Coordinates of C-alpha atoms and ligand atoms in Angstrom, one line a residue:
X1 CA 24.6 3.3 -14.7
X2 CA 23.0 4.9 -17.7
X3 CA 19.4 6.7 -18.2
X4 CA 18.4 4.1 -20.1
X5 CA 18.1 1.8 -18.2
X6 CA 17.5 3.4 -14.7
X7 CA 17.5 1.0 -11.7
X8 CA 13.9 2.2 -10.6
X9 CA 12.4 0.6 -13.6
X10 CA 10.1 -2.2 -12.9
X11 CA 11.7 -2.0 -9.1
X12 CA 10.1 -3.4 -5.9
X13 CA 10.8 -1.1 -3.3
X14 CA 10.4 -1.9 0.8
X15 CA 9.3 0.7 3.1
X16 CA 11.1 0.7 6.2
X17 CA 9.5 2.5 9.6
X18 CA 12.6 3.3 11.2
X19 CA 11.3 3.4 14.5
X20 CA 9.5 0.0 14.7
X21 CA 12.1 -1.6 12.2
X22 CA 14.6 -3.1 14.4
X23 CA 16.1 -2.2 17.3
X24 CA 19.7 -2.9 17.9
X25 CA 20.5 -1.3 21.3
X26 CA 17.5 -2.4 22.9
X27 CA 16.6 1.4 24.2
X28 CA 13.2 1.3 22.0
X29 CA 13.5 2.9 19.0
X30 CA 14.3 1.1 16.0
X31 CA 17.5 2.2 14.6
X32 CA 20.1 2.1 11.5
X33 CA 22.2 -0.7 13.0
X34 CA 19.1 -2.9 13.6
X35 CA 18.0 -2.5 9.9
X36 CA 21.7 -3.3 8.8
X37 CA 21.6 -7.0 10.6
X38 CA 18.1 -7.5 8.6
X39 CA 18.8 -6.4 5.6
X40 CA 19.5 -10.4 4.1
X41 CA 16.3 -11.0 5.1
X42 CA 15.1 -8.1 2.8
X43 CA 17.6 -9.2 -0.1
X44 CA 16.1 -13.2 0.7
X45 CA 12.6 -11.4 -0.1
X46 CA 13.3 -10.3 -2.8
X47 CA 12.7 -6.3 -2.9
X48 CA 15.6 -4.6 -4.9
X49 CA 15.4 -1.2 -2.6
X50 CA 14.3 -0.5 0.8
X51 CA 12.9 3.4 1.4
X52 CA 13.5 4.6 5.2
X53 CA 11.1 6.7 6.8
X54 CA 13.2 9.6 8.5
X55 CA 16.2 9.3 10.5
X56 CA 17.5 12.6 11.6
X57 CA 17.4 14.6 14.6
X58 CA 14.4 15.4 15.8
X59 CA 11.8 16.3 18.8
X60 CA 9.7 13.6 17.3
X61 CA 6.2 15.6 17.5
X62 CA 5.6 13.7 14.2
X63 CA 8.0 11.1 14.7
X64 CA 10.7 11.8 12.5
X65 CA 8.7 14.3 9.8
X66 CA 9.2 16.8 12.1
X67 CA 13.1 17.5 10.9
X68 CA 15.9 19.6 13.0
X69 CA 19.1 18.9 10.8
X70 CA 18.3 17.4 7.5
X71 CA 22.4 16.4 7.6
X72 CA 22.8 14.1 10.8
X73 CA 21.4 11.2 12.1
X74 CA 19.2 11.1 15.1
X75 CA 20.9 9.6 18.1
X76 CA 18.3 7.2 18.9
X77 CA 18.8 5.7 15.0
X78 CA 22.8 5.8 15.5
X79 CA 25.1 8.2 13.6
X80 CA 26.7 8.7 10.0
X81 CA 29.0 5.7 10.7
X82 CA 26.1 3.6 10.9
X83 CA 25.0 5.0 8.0
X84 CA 27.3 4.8 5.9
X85 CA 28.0 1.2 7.3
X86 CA 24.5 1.0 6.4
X87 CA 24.4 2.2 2.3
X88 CA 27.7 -0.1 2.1
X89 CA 25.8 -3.3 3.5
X90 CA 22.9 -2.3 0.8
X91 CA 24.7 -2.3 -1.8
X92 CA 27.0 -5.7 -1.3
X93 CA 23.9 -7.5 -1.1
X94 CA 22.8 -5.7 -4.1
X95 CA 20.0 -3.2 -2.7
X96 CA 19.5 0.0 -2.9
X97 CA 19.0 2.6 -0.6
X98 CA 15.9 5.4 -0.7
X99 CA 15.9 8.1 2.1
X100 CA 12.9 10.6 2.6
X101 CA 13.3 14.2 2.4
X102 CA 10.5 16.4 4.3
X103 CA 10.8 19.8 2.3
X104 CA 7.4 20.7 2.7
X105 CA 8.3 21.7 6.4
X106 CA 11.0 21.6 8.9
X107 CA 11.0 21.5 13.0
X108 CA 9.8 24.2 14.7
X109 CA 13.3 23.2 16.4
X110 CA 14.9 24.1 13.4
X111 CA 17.7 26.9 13.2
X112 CA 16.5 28.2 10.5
X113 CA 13.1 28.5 12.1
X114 CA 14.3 29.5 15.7
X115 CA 16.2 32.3 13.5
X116 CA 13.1 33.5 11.8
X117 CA 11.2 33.8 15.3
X118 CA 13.8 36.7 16.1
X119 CA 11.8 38.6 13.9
X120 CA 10.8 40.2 10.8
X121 CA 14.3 41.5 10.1
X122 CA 15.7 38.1 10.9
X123 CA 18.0 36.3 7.0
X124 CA 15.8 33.1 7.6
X125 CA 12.9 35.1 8.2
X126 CA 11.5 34.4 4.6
X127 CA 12.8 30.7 5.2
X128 CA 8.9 30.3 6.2
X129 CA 5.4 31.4 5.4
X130 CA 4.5 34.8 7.6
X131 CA 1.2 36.7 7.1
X132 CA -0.9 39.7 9.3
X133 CA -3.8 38.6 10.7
X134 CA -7.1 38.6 9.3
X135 CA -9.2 42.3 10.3
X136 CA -10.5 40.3 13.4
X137 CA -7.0 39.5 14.5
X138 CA -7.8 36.0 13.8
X139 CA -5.5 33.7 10.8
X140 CA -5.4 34.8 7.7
X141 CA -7.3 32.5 6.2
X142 CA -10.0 29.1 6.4
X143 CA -6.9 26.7 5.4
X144 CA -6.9 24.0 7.7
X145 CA -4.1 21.5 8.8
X146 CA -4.3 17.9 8.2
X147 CA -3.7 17.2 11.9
X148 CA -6.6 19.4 13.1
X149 CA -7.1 23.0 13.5
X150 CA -5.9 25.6 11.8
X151 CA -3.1 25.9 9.5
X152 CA -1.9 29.3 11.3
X153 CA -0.5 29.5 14.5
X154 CA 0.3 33.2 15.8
X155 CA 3.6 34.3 17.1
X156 CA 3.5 36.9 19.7
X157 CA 7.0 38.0 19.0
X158 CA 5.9 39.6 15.8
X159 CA 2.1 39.4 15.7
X160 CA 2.0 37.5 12.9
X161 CA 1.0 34.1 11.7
X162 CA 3.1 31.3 10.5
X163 CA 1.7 28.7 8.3
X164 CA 1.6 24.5 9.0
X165 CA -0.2 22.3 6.8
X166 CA 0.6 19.8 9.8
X167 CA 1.0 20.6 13.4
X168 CA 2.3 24.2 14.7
X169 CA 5.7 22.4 15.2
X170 CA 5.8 21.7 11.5
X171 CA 6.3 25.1 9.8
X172 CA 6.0 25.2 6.2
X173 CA 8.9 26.2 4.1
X174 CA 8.5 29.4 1.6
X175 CA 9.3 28.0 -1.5
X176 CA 9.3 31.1 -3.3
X177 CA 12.0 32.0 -2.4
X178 CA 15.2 30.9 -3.7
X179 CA 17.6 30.3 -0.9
X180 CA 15.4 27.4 0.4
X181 CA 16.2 26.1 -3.1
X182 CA 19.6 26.2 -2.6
X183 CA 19.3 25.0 0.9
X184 CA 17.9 21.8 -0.6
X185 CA 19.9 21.0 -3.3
X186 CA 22.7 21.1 -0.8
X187 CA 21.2 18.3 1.1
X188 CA 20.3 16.4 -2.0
X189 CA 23.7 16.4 -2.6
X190 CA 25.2 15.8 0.6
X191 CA 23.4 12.4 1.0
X192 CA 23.5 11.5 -3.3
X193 CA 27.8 11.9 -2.2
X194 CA 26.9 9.5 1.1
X195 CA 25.5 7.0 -1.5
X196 CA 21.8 6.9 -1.5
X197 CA 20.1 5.9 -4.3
X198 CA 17.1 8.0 -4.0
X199 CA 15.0 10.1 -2.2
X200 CA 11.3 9.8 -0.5
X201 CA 10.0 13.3 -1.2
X202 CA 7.5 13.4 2.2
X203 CA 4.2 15.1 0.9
X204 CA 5.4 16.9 -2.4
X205 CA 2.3 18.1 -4.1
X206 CA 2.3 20.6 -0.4
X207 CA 5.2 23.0 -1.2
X208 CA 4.4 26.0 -3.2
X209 CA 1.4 28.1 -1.6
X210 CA -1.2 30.1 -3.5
X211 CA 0.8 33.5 -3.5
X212 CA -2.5 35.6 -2.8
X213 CA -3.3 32.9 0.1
X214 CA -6.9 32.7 -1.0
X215 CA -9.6 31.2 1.4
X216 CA -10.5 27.4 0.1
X217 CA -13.8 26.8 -1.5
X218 CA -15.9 25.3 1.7
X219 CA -17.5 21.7 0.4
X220 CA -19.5 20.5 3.4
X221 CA -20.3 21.6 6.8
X222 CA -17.5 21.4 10.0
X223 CA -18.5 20.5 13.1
X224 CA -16.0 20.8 17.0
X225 CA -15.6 17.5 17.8
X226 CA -15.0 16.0 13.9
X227 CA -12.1 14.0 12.9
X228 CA -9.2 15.9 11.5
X229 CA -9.4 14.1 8.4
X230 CA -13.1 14.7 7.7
X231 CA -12.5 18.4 8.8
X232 CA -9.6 18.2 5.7
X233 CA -11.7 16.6 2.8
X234 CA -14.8 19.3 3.9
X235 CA -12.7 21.9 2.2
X236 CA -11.0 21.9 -1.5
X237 CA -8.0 22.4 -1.8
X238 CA -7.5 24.9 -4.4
X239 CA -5.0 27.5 -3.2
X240 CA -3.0 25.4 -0.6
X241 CA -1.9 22.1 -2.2
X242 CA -1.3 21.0 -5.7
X243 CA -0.2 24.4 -7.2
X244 CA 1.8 24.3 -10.3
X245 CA 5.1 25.1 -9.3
X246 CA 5.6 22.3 -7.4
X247 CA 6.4 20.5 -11.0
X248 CA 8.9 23.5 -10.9
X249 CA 10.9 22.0 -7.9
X250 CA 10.7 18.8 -9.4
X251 CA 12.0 19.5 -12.6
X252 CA 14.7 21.3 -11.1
X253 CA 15.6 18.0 -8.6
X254 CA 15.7 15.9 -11.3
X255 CA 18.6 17.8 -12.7
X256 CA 20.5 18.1 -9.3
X257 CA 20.0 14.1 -8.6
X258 CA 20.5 13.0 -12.6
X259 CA 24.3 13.1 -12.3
X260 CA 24.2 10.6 -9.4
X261 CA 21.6 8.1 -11.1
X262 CA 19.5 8.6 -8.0
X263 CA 15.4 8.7 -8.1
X264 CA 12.9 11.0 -6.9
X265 CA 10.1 9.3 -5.7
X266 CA 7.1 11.3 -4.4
X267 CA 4.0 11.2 -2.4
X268 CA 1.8 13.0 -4.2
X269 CA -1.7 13.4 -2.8
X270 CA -4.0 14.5 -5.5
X271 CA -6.7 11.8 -6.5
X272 CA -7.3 12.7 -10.1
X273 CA -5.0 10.6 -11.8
X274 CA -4.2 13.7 -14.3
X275 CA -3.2 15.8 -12.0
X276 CA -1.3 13.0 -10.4
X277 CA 0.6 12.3 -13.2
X278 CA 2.1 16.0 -13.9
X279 CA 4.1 15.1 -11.3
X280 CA 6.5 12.8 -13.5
X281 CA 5.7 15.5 -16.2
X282 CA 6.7 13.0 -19.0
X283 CA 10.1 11.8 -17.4
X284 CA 11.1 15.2 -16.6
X285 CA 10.4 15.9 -12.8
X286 CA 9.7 13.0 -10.2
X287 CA 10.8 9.5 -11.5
X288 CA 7.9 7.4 -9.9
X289 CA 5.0 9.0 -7.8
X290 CA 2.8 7.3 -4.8
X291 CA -1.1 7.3 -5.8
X292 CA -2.0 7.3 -2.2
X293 CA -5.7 6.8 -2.9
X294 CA -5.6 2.9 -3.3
X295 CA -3.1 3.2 0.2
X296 CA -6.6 4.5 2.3
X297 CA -9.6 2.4 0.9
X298 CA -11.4 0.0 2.4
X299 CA -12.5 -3.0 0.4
X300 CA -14.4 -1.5 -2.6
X301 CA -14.2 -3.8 -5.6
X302 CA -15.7 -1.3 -8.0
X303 CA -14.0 0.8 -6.8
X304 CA -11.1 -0.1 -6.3
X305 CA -11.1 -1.9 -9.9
X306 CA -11.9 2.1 -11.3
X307 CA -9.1 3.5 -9.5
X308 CA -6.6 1.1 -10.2
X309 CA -7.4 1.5 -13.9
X310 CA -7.7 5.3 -14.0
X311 CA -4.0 5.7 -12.4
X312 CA -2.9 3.6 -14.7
X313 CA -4.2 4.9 -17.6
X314 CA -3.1 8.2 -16.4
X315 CA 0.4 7.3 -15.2
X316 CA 1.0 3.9 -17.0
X317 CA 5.2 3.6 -16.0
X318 CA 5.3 6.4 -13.3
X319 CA 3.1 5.2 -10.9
X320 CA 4.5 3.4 -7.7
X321 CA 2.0 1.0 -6.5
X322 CA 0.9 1.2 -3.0
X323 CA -1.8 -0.6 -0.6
X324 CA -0.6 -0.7 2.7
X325 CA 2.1 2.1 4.4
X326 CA 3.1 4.0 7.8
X327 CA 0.1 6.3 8.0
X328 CA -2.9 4.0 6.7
X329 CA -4.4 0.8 8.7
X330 CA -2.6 -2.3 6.8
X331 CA -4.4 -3.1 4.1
X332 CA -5.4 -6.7 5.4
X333 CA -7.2 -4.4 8.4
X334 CA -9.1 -1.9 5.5
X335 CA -10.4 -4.9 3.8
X336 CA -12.1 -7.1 6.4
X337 CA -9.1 -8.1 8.3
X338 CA -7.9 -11.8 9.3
X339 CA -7.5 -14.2 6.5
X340 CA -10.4 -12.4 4.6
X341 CA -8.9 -9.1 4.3
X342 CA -4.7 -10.4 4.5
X343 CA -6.2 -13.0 1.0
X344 CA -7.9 -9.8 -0.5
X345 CA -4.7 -7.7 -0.1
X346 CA -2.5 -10.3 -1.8
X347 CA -5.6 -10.3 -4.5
X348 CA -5.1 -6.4 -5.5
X349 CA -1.4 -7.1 -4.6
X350 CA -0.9 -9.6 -7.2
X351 CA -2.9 -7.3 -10.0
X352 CA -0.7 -4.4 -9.0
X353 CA 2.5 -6.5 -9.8
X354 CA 1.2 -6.6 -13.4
X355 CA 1.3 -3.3 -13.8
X356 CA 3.7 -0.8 -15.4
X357 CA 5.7 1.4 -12.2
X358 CA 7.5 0.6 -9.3
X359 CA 5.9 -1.8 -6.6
X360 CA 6.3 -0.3 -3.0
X361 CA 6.0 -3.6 0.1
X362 CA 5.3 -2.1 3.6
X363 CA 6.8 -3.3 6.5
X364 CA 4.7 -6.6 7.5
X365 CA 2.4 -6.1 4.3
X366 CA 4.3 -9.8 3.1
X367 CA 3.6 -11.6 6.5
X368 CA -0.7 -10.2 5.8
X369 CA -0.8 -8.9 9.2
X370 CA -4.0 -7.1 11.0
X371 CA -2.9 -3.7 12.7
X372 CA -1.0 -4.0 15.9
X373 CA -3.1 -3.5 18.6
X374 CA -2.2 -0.3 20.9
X375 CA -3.8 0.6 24.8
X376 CA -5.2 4.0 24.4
X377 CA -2.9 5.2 26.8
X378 CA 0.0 4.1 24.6
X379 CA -1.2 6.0 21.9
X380 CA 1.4 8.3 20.1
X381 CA 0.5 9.8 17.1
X382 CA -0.6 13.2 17.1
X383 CA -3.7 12.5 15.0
X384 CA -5.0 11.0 18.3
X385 CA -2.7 12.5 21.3
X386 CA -4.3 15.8 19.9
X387 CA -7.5 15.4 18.6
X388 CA -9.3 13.1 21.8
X389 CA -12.7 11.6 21.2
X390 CA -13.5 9.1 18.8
X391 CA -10.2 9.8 16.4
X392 CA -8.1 6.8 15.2
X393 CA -4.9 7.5 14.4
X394 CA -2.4 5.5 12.6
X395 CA -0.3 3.6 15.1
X396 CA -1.8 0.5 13.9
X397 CA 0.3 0.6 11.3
X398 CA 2.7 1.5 13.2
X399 CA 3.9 -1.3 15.9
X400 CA 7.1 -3.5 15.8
X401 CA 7.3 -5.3 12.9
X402 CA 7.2 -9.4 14.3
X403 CA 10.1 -11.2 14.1
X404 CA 9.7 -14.2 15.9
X405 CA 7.3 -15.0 19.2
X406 CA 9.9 -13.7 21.9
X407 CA 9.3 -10.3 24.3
X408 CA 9.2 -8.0 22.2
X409 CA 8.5 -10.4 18.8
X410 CA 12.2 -10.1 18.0
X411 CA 11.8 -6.2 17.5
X412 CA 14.9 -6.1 20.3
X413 CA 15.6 -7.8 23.3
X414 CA 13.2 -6.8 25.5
X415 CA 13.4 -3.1 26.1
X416 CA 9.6 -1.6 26.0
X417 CA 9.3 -0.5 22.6
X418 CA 8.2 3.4 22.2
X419 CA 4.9 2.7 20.7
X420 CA 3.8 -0.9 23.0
X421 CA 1.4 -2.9 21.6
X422 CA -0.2 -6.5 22.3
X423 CA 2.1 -9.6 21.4
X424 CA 1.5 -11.5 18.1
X425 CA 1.4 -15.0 18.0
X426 CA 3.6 -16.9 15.8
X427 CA 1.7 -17.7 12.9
X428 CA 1.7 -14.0 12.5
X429 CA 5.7 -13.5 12.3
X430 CA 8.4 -14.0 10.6
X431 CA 10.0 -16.6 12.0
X432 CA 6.3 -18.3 12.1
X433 CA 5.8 -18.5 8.2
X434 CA 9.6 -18.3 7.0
X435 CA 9.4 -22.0 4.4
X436 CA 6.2 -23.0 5.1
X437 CA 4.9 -22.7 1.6
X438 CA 1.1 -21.7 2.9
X439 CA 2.4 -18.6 4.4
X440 CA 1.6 -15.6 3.3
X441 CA 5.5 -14.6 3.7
X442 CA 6.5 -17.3 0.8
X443 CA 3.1 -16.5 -1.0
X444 CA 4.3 -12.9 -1.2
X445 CA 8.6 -14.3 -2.0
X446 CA 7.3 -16.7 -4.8
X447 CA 5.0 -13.6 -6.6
X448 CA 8.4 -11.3 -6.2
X449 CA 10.2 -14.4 -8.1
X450 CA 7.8 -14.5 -10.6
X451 CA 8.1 -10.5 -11.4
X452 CA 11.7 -10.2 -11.5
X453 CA 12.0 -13.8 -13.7
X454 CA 9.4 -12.6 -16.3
X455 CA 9.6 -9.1 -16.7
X456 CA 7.4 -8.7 -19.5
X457 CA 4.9 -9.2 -16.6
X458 CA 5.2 -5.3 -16.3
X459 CA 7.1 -4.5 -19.5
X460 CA 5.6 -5.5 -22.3
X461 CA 2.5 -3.3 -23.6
X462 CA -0.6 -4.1 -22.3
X463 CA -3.6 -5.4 -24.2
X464 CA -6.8 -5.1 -21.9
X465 CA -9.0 -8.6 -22.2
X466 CA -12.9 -8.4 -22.1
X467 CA -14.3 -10.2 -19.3
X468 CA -17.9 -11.0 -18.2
X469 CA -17.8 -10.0 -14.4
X470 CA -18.4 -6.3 -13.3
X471 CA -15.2 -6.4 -11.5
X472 CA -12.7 -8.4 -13.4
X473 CA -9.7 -6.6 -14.5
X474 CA -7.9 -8.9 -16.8
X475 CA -4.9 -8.2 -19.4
X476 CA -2.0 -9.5 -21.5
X477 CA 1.5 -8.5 -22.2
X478 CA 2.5 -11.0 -24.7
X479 CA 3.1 -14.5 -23.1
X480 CA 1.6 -13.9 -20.2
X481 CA -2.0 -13.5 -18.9
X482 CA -3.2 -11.9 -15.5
X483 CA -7.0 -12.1 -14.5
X484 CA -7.8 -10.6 -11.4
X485 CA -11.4 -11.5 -9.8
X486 CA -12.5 -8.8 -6.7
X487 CA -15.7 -10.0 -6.8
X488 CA -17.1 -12.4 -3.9
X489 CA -18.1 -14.3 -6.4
X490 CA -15.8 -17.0 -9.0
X491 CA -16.2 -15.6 -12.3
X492 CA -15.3 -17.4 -15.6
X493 CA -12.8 -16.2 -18.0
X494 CA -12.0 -16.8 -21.5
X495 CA -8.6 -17.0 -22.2
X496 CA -7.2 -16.0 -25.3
X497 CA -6.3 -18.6 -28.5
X498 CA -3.7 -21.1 -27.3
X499 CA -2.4 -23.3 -24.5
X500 CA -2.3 -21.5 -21.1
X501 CA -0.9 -23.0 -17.9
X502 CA -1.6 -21.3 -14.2
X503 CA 2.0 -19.7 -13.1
X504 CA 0.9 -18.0 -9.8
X505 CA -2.3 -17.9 -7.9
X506 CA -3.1 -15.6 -5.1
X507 CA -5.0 -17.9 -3.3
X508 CA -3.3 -21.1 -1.5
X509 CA -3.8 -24.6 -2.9
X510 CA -4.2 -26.3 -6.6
X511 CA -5.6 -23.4 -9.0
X512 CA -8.4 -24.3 -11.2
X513 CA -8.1 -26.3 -14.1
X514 CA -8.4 -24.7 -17.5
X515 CA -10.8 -26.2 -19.9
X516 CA -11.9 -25.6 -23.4
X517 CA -10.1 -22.3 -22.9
X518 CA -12.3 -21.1 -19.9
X519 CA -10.9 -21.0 -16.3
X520 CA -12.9 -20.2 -13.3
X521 CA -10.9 -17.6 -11.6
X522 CA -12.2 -17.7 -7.9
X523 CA -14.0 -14.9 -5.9
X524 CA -11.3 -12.6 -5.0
X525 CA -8.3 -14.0 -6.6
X526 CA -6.2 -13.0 -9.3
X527 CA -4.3 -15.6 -11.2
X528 CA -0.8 -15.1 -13.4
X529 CA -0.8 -17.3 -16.3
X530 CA 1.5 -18.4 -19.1
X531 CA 1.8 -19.0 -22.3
X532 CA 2.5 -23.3 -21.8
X533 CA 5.3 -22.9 -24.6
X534 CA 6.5 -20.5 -22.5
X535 CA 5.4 -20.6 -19.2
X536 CA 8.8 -22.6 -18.0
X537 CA 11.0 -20.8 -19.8
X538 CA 13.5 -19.0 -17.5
X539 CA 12.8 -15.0 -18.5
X540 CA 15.6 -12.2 -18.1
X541 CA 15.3 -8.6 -17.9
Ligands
NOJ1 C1 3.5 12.2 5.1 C2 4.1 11.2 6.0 O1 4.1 10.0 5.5 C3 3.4 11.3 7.4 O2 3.8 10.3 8.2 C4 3.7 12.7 8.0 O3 2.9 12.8 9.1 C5 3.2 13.8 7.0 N1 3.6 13.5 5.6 C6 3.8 15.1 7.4 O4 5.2 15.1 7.2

């Protein structure tokens, strides 16, 4: 492989939830072994990588982001055998393989962290984040962790506080200092020599910490009883996430994974798109970066249109495009769920592919399923286990992804899955869409062909089109024309000089006809279109 013509460019990439994937052994967790015997399906999609949520060993307080070896499998996902069985199947059928890495915090069941609780003397001790209480022996500061309550918990072994962004089982690493460097680029290497292609980098704009640990400018008042999530956006956050030498780390990473051709891909939180893109820092840190933003809102067509435009503008090749993943409500659900929302998602979806970056699918995104539907006393993720009351969490997202209509929907054969949830009929599985060509499933397969047939889709510079409608985003890259419509209403379009014939349409059935020049794109659509010369003409990359 050479740098100049990386694998990641242009890629599609598949998100994986390891523990609703596929389960092989039928004890209820989804595991390697199951995502091995799936992986044609995957390959028949059309994805060229899949990313794995995390696999190692762990007391699962955050499922699997809660890390206690960052070198080992978990037993209930298999063992390195599997593993490795699994990067060799990958590869044959021409995949490749992207793990996450969760270096913003480890397990509280951690060595390194049960070796820093023996005190202040202790080699790991600096490992993590310590600080004195505040004067009133409270924490040290307002910061606040994204699961609820604060982002200190205190140890009595040393009266001190520790610091969590996430839940007190979740310390956060002290990246200051340099052995946790080293500790990481030893298991960036260890897995790059296993064979992965890339890395996940689990919340990457959280690392470095303001070194004076300055309180957070308050933005709106915090009430007991508020959501987590609201108590998180009422504060900015200045001094706890997005500090500069996070691009530090990054830059550094790129040099330890460059002689392996493998990719840094991050989920970087900050909504500014300028900030966001520092992340890539001009093709010198992290490869492609999440713009989670677009992952957790509803259906907003302005808004939506504004934010898809600013990212890009800001981030036109680095940006990996995502709607729906493991910690948001599926994007069908966020934008009026049923057919409604599932046709809107494939709408943005569509646009998205016609942009510069990498493409990430989530588990069930191509099959334009609602949330899975969980009893509250199934519930399992911490952002509802421990905040009661009227919190929703995100195990929506989370349930077995539906095979086929048996037990289980072909998640396994018939052990009770670790996060239950109501059956799904068969129109909403696999196996219930699979070549029928009004599925969403070969909806989603024929827009993948399209993409990797006619790169200049996302290759070729863009020229932005003027359109009449308030939220029409329309543009061409050389043969080929995309108009997306987000408006409930059909908007008409002029197409630029020449003969243009409709390649792909979001919607099912005939697409509009084009005449004089003009084509009525309808509400909430977006239509691919090509160059008639052209438009049959095979395309290679
Ligand atoms: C982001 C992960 O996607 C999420 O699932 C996890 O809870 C947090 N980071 C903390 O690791």
């Amino acid at each position: 492989m050479t740098n100049s013509h990386p694998w990641w460019e242009g890629a599609v990439v598949y998100e994986i939830y390891a523990r609703s994937f596929a389960d092989a052994n039928d004890d209820g967790v989804g595991d390697l072994e199951g995502i091995r015997r799936r992986l044609p399906y995957l390959a028949d999609l059309g994805v060229d990588a899949v990313w794995i949520t995390p696999f190692y060993p762990s007391p699962g307080f955050d499922h699997g982001y809660d890390v206690a070896d960052y070198v080992d499998i978990d037993p209930r996902h298999g063992t390195l055998e599997d593993f490795d069985r699994l990067v060799a199947d990958t590869h044959a059928l021409g995949l490749r393989l992207v793990v996450d890495i969760v270096p913003n915090h480890t397990s509280s069941h951690h060595p390194w962290f049960q070796a820093a609780l023996r005190g202040a003397t202790d080699p790991y001790r600096d490992f993590y984040i310590w600080r004195d209480p505040a004067p009133d022996g409270g924490p040290p500061n307002n910061w606040v962790s994204h699961f609820g309550g604060p982002a200190w918990t205190w140890d009595p072994g040393s009266d001190q506080y520790y610091c969590h962004l996430f839940l007190p089982e979740q310390p956060d690493l002290n990246w200051s200092n340099p052995a946790v460097i080293t500790a990481f680029d030893d298991i960036i290497r260890f897995w790059c020599e296993r064979g992965v292609d890339g890395f996940r980098i689990d919340v990457a704009h959280g690392l470095a910490k303001d070194p004076w640990f300055r309180d957070n400018p308050q933005l709106a008042p915090v009430r007991a009883g508020m959501d987590p999530r609201r108590v998180f956006d009422s504060y900015e956050h200045r001094y706890d996430l997005d500090q500069n030498p996070n691009v530090d780390v990054y830059r550094h990473w790129h040099e330890v994974v460059r002689p392996y051709g493998a990719m840094l891909l991050g989920e970087v939180g900050p909504a500014d798109p300028v900030r966001h893109a520092r992340y890539h820092d001009y093709g010198r840190a992290i490869h492609r970066n999440f713009y989670l933003t677009i992952s957790w809102m509803d259906w907003d067509p302005m808004h939506l249109r504004d934010r898809i435009r600013g990212i890009h503008l800001a981030a036109p090749d680095s940006n990996a495009w995502v709607l729906d993943s493991h910690d948001t409500s599926h994007a069908t659900t966020r934008f009026g769920g049923g057919e409604v929302g599932a046709h809107r998602a494939l709408c943005v979806k569509t646009l998205m592919m016609a942009l510069g970056g990498m493409q990430v699918l989530y588990q069930g995104e191509e099959l334009g399923i609602d949330n899975g539907s969980v009893a509250p006393e199934d519930l399992a993720d911490p952002v509802s286990t421990r905040n009661p009351g009227a919190v929703s969490g995100r195990d929506g997202a989370r349930t077995v992804m539906p095979w086929d209509d048996g037990p289980t929907n072909g998640f396994n054969s018939g052990g009770r899955p670790w996060l239950p949830s109501a059956h799904r009929p068969r129109e909403e599985t696999v196996a219930g869409q699979q070549g029928d060509p009004a599925s969403f499933l070969e909806r989603y397969r024929t827009l993948l062909a399209l993409r990797r047939s006619r790169p200049e889709l996302w290759k070729t510079p863009v020229e932005w089109l003027d359109t009449e409608d308030s939220v029409m985003i329309a543009l061409r890259r050389g043969a080929t024309v995309v108009a997306a419509n987000l408006d409930e209403h059909d908007a008409g379009f002029d197409l630029p000089e020449g003969e243009w014939t409709v390649l792909y349409s979001s919607r099912f059935g005939a697409p509009p006809p084009i005449s004089d020049g003009r084509i009525d794109v309808p509400a909430e659509t977006t239509l691919i279109l090509g160059a008639a010369a052209t438009a049959d003409a095979p395309h290679h990359n």
